[in-house]
Amino acid sequence: MSMVWMGLAAAAWGTLPPDGVAQLRKVDAVMPELRRLAGDPEVVRAIRAQNARRVPFAAIQRHDAEWMATPALTPFKQTVLEAPCAGALQRAQKRLGQAMAEAFTMDGQGALVCASRRTSDYWQGDEAKWRLTYAGGRGGPELRESPFFDESSQAYVIQVSLPVRDGAQVIGALTVGLSLLDL
């Protein structure tokens, strides 16, 4: 386990239940599954296809504003939940069970491609989970954010983000929210 990861575990100790640090260690055990998901052909194809559409950033911003303004399941939100790579997310969720609280993929602009459940916003491009793992198309390290209590799922979660590659090229990112108490 890396020193950064151990530091994260130590910093999180005060905000997690007593078995929290042990649960953090269990994240390491699911990383191979998350890496497989980031390389799943369905995920790669879906992100590649969305990148090829070259959606103008103004349209992404408009979708993001509508997404956040409307808590209901809109037809646009439904298309993201049923996108071509949703099957890959569902298969990973079956393998990981309740430990996988959510998963979503993002394109080269940080816009959602597919998601296992509704997210709070559509555009993730301003968040570290996308910025640091996509890293301007260079690809950054896997990112494990600080654990937090997620009100919507009523669970302690940690979000793990990974770059998605098409061969050697980084084309997007994957984020998986893991329920620490269900690992």
Coordinates of C-alpha atoms in Angstrom, one line a residue:
M1 CA 0.0 0.0 0.0
S2 CA 1.4 3.4 -1.0
M3 CA 2.4 6.0 1.6
V4 CA -0.2 8.4 0.1
W5 CA -2.9 5.8 0.5
M6 CA -1.8 5.1 4.1
G7 CA -1.8 8.8 4.8
L8 CA -5.4 9.0 3.4
A9 CA -6.4 6.1 5.7
A10 CA -4.8 7.8 8.7
A11 CA -6.5 11.1 7.9
A12 CA -9.8 9.4 7.4
W13 CA -9.7 7.5 10.7
G14 CA -11.5 10.2 12.7
T15 CA -14.5 10.4 10.3
L16 CA -15.1 6.7 9.7
P17 CA -16.6 4.0 11.9
P18 CA -14.0 1.9 13.9
D19 CA -13.5 -0.6 11.0
G20 CA -13.1 2.2 8.5
V21 CA -9.3 1.9 8.0
A22 CA -9.7 -1.9 7.5
Q23 CA -12.4 -1.1 4.9
L24 CA -10.1 1.3 3.1
R25 CA -7.6 -1.6 2.7
K26 CA -10.3 -3.6 1.1
V27 CA -10.5 -1.0 -1.7
D28 CA -7.1 -2.4 -2.9
A29 CA -8.8 -5.8 -3.3
V30 CA -11.3 -4.5 -5.8
M31 CA -8.9 -2.4 -7.9
P32 CA -8.3 -5.2 -10.4
E33 CA -12.1 -5.3 -11.1
L34 CA -12.1 -1.5 -11.5
R35 CA -9.2 -1.6 -13.9
R36 CA -11.0 -4.3 -16.0
L37 CA -14.0 -2.0 -16.1
A38 CA -12.0 1.0 -17.2
G39 CA -10.7 -1.2 -20.1
D40 CA -14.0 -2.9 -20.9
P41 CA -14.5 -2.8 -24.7
E42 CA -18.1 -1.4 -24.2
V43 CA -16.8 1.4 -22.1
V44 CA -14.0 2.2 -24.6
R45 CA -16.4 2.1 -27.6
A46 CA -19.0 4.3 -25.9
I47 CA -16.5 7.0 -24.9
R48 CA -14.8 6.9 -28.3
A49 CA -18.2 7.4 -30.0
Q50 CA -19.1 10.3 -27.8
N51 CA -15.8 12.0 -28.3
A52 CA -16.2 11.6 -32.1
R53 CA -19.5 13.5 -31.9
R54 CA -17.5 16.6 -30.8
V55 CA -20.3 18.0 -28.8
P56 CA -19.9 21.8 -28.4
F57 CA -19.0 22.8 -24.9
A58 CA -21.9 25.2 -24.8
A59 CA -24.3 22.2 -25.3
I60 CA -22.5 20.3 -22.5
Q61 CA -23.0 23.4 -20.2
R62 CA -26.7 23.6 -21.2
H63 CA -27.2 19.9 -20.5
D64 CA -25.4 20.3 -17.2
A65 CA -27.7 23.2 -16.1
E66 CA -30.8 21.3 -17.1
W67 CA -29.6 18.2 -15.3
M68 CA -29.0 20.0 -12.1
A69 CA -32.2 22.1 -12.3
T70 CA -34.5 19.1 -12.8
P71 CA -34.3 16.4 -10.0
A72 CA -36.8 14.2 -12.0
L73 CA -35.6 11.5 -14.4
T74 CA -35.7 13.3 -17.7
P75 CA -35.5 11.6 -21.1
F76 CA -31.9 13.0 -21.4
K77 CA -30.9 11.5 -18.0
Q78 CA -32.5 8.2 -19.1
T79 CA -30.3 8.1 -22.2
V80 CA -27.2 8.4 -20.0
L81 CA -28.5 5.6 -17.7
E82 CA -29.2 3.4 -20.8
A83 CA -26.1 4.4 -22.8
P84 CA -24.2 1.6 -24.6
C85 CA -21.7 1.1 -21.8
A86 CA -24.4 0.8 -19.1
G87 CA -24.2 -3.0 -19.6
A88 CA -20.5 -3.0 -18.5
L89 CA -21.4 -1.0 -15.4
Q90 CA -24.3 -3.4 -14.6
R91 CA -22.0 -6.4 -15.0
A92 CA -19.4 -4.9 -12.6
Q93 CA -22.2 -4.1 -10.1
K94 CA -23.3 -7.7 -10.1
R95 CA -19.8 -8.8 -9.4
L96 CA -19.1 -6.3 -6.7
G97 CA -22.7 -6.3 -5.2
Q98 CA -23.6 -3.6 -2.8
A99 CA -20.0 -2.5 -2.5
M100 CA -20.4 -0.6 -5.8
A101 CA -22.7 2.3 -4.8
E102 CA -22.4 4.0 -8.3
A103 CA -20.3 4.1 -11.4
F104 CA -20.1 6.5 -14.3
T105 CA -17.9 7.2 -17.3
M106 CA -16.8 10.5 -18.7
D107 CA -15.6 11.6 -22.1
G108 CA -12.7 13.8 -23.2
Q109 CA -14.6 16.9 -22.1
G110 CA -15.7 15.6 -18.7
A111 CA -19.3 15.0 -19.8
L112 CA -21.1 11.8 -18.7
V113 CA -21.2 9.0 -21.1
C114 CA -23.0 6.4 -19.0
A115 CA -24.0 6.0 -15.4
S116 CA -25.3 3.3 -13.1
R117 CA -27.5 5.9 -11.3
R118 CA -28.4 9.6 -11.5
T119 CA -25.5 11.8 -10.6
S120 CA -25.8 15.3 -9.1
D121 CA -24.5 16.9 -12.3
Y122 CA -23.8 16.0 -15.9
W123 CA -20.5 17.8 -16.5
Q124 CA -17.7 16.4 -14.3
G125 CA -14.9 18.3 -16.1
D126 CA -14.5 20.8 -13.2
E127 CA -13.9 18.0 -10.7
A128 CA -10.7 16.3 -9.6
K129 CA -12.1 12.9 -10.5
W130 CA -11.9 13.9 -14.2
R131 CA -9.2 16.6 -14.3
L132 CA -6.6 14.5 -12.5
T133 CA -7.3 11.1 -14.2
Y134 CA -7.9 12.4 -17.7
A135 CA -5.0 15.0 -17.3
G136 CA -5.5 16.7 -20.6
G137 CA -5.5 13.4 -22.5
R138 CA -2.1 12.3 -21.0
G139 CA -3.7 10.2 -18.3
G140 CA -3.0 10.7 -14.7
P141 CA -2.7 8.3 -11.8
E142 CA -5.7 6.4 -10.3
L143 CA -7.4 8.7 -7.8
R144 CA -8.8 7.7 -4.5
E145 CA -10.7 10.6 -3.0
S146 CA -11.2 11.0 0.7
P147 CA -14.0 8.9 2.2
F148 CA -17.2 10.7 3.0
F149 CA -20.7 10.0 4.1
D150 CA -23.0 10.2 1.1
E151 CA -26.4 11.4 2.0
S152 CA -28.1 10.0 -1.1
S153 CA -26.9 6.5 -0.5
Q154 CA -26.7 6.7 3.3
A155 CA -23.3 5.1 3.1
Y156 CA -19.7 5.9 3.7
V157 CA -18.1 5.9 0.3
I158 CA -14.9 6.4 -1.4
Q159 CA -14.8 7.4 -5.1
V160 CA -12.1 5.8 -7.1
S161 CA -11.3 7.3 -10.6
L162 CA -9.2 5.8 -13.4
P163 CA -8.3 6.9 -16.9
V164 CA -10.0 5.1 -19.7
R165 CA -7.6 4.3 -22.6
D166 CA -8.2 3.3 -26.2
G167 CA -4.9 1.6 -26.8
A168 CA -2.2 4.1 -25.6
Q169 CA -4.5 7.1 -25.9
V170 CA -6.5 8.4 -22.9
I171 CA -10.0 9.1 -24.0
G172 CA -11.9 9.6 -20.8
A173 CA -12.3 8.5 -17.2
L174 CA -14.2 6.1 -15.0
T175 CA -15.4 6.9 -11.4
V176 CA -16.7 4.2 -9.1
G177 CA -18.2 5.0 -5.7
L178 CA -17.5 2.2 -3.3
S179 CA -19.5 1.7 -0.1
L180 CA -16.9 1.1 2.5
L181 CA -19.2 -0.7 4.8
D182 CA -20.2 -3.2 2.1
L183 CA -16.7 -4.1 0.9

